[in-house]
Amino acid sequence: MRASPDKAALRASQWIYRRCLWLYPRTHRAEFGGQMEQLFRDQCREAWRKHAWRGLAAVWLRALPDLFQTAVAEHLSSVREPESKPGRLARMLKVQSNSPTLAARVALAAFVPLVGVALVVMVSFLQPKTYTSESRLLVRWVIPEAPIAGQPVNDPAALYRINRLMVEREIRLMQSDTVLERVLQRQRSNTVESKSKVGDGGPSTREALARLRWQLQVSSAPESGIIKLRVTSGSAKDSARLATALVETYLAQTREAADPKLRQLTSALDAPGLKLEGQDPKLPRVYGVSLIQQPTLGERTIHPNILRNLPPGGVGGLLIGLLAGGGIAVLARRIAQRRSSQIPAPNLICLPANGLRST
Amino acid sequence: MPKNDPEPNELLPLTPAAFHVLLALADGERHGYAIMQEIAEHTDGRMKMGPGTLYGTIKRLLEAKLIEESDERPDPQLDDERRRYYRLSGLGEKVVRAESQRYADLAAVARGKKLIGRLAVVVQA
């Protein structure tokens, strides 16, 4: 036999509310859960008798905010440390008339930003020093008479696309396994007796390659043929040395790629499996790449762990601290108002606090 | 009253929820739903307490010993045995009186400032 719609609705409401009671702390649920469920059921029955679905919806609209607010309040109450009896009674029942003093507010406002500044400075100084060496290359090409890769050469938009394709191909080539492995080989041969940062027999080739990729950053300047290469390392000399090795290896590679005979020779010398990546056979190499800026000595630290970077770091920390402090203060004030039953002035006139709802 | 109990004035002013519950219990013991109905009635239906607020307040009033659970049932045949009834304790009665007096004093001040009207005395024949 199927239940009537009203009974089914009431039963479903009661079932859902019973599940929602799990939001309360276990002790509160054990002591009052049954009564709360019973009270909710009585409310639902009365509302249904008077206004059917509309009444039931109104009960839920009142019950849900009440449920979430009081569940949070009970959890906060359950984790609070025990107090002396008079203090506890006063807190539980009394409207606290004494708001935080001005001194307390000033102390809080000063303390939180200071913590923010201290954290920023501490994190900055804990970071290891890193240096970046930068180099620039220019992709130069001559506009041929014949179409390139199906693109007409008299169309500016097509020329722009071809230029972009060429730059992208060079960037891929610069980051290819072929070039990077040659850089590793060069590093190993140059630093047989000294301990190299990159692949000195410790890490495997794959790990060394991954590390090298992490150190390398290649990008292109917009709407130009300029390629920017940055290499990061723990010392200024290492970063410059590595950047030089990369640039020289890459340029040698491009020369080999441009000369078919040389290319055939080097591919025979290369280890099996090494492939020249980044080469698009549809796009002929009708251009050359030249170095326009030698790798610089990496003197620029990229973390603010030097004294001159402290003021901007401090200002940043201050702003973060102020934002965090403001957020915490607003949150703490709201929780304190709710917990101390302090009624905001407008609520004294129209709506009493603490869950009493106006219908 | 035991010596450890606080003075009624120490607990004032009460939260509106606590005051409404104490007022509802001022003229006899009631269970939760009856307390809620009583509050709705003496506020002309403008205020309704949710179960969470009501039993949160009851819990704190029990802890503060302003109310206590009653073992007696008005009529077990007519009522659900699972319902729990609450009544004012001695301290609770003093506190609700003190709070009512505080409100009365405030009302007198407001009346003196002509913010609210004077009480009308109705004499029934």
mmCIF file of C-alpha atoms in Angstrom, chain B residues 8 10 18 20 28 32 36-37 39 46 49 52 56 59-60 63 68 72 76 78 90 93 105-106 113 115:
data_model
loop_
_atom_site.group_PDB
_atom_site.id
_atom_site.type_symbol
_atom_site.label_atom_id
_atom_site.label_comp_id
_atom_site.label_asym_id
_atom_site.label_seq_id
_atom_site.Cartn_x
_atom_site.Cartn_y
_atom_site.Cartn_z
ATOM 1 C CA PRO B 8 20.385 36.812 39.687
ATOM 2 C CA GLU B 10 25.030 38.705 37.739
ATOM 3 C CA ALA B 18 16.919 32.609 27.067
ATOM 4 C CA HIS B 20 11.671 33.947 26.040
ATOM 5 C CA GLY B 28 4.184 25.997 34.452
ATOM 6 C CA GLY B 32 9.928 21.780 23.872
ATOM 7 C CA MET B 36 7.953 27.057 21.084
ATOM 8 C CA GLN B 37 4.204 27.517 20.726
ATOM 9 C CA ILE B 39 6.788 31.944 22.475
ATOM 10 C CA ARG B 46 6.074 37.076 14.919
ATOM 11 C CA MET B 49 12.273 29.367 17.399
ATOM 12 C CA GLY B 52 18.433 24.015 17.140
ATOM 13 C CA GLY B 56 20.706 24.984 22.445
ATOM 14 C CA LYS B 59 20.935 23.090 27.211
ATOM 15 C CA ARG B 60 22.574 26.273 28.476
ATOM 16 C CA GLU B 63 23.777 23.912 32.690
ATOM 17 C CA GLU B 68 15.358 21.698 35.410
ATOM 18 C CA GLU B 72 6.122 14.328 36.228
ATOM 19 C CA PRO B 76 0.737 9.746 30.237
ATOM 20 C CA LEU B 78 -2.568 11.885 26.406
ATOM 21 C CA GLY B 90 14.368 28.617 42.123
ATOM 22 C CA GLU B 93 12.491 32.203 38.756
ATOM 23 C CA ASP B 105 12.391 49.851 34.175
ATOM 24 C CA LEU B 106 13.555 50.380 30.619
ATOM 25 C CA LYS B 113 10.496 60.059 27.048
ATOM 26 C CA LEU B 115 8.659 56.869 23.029
#
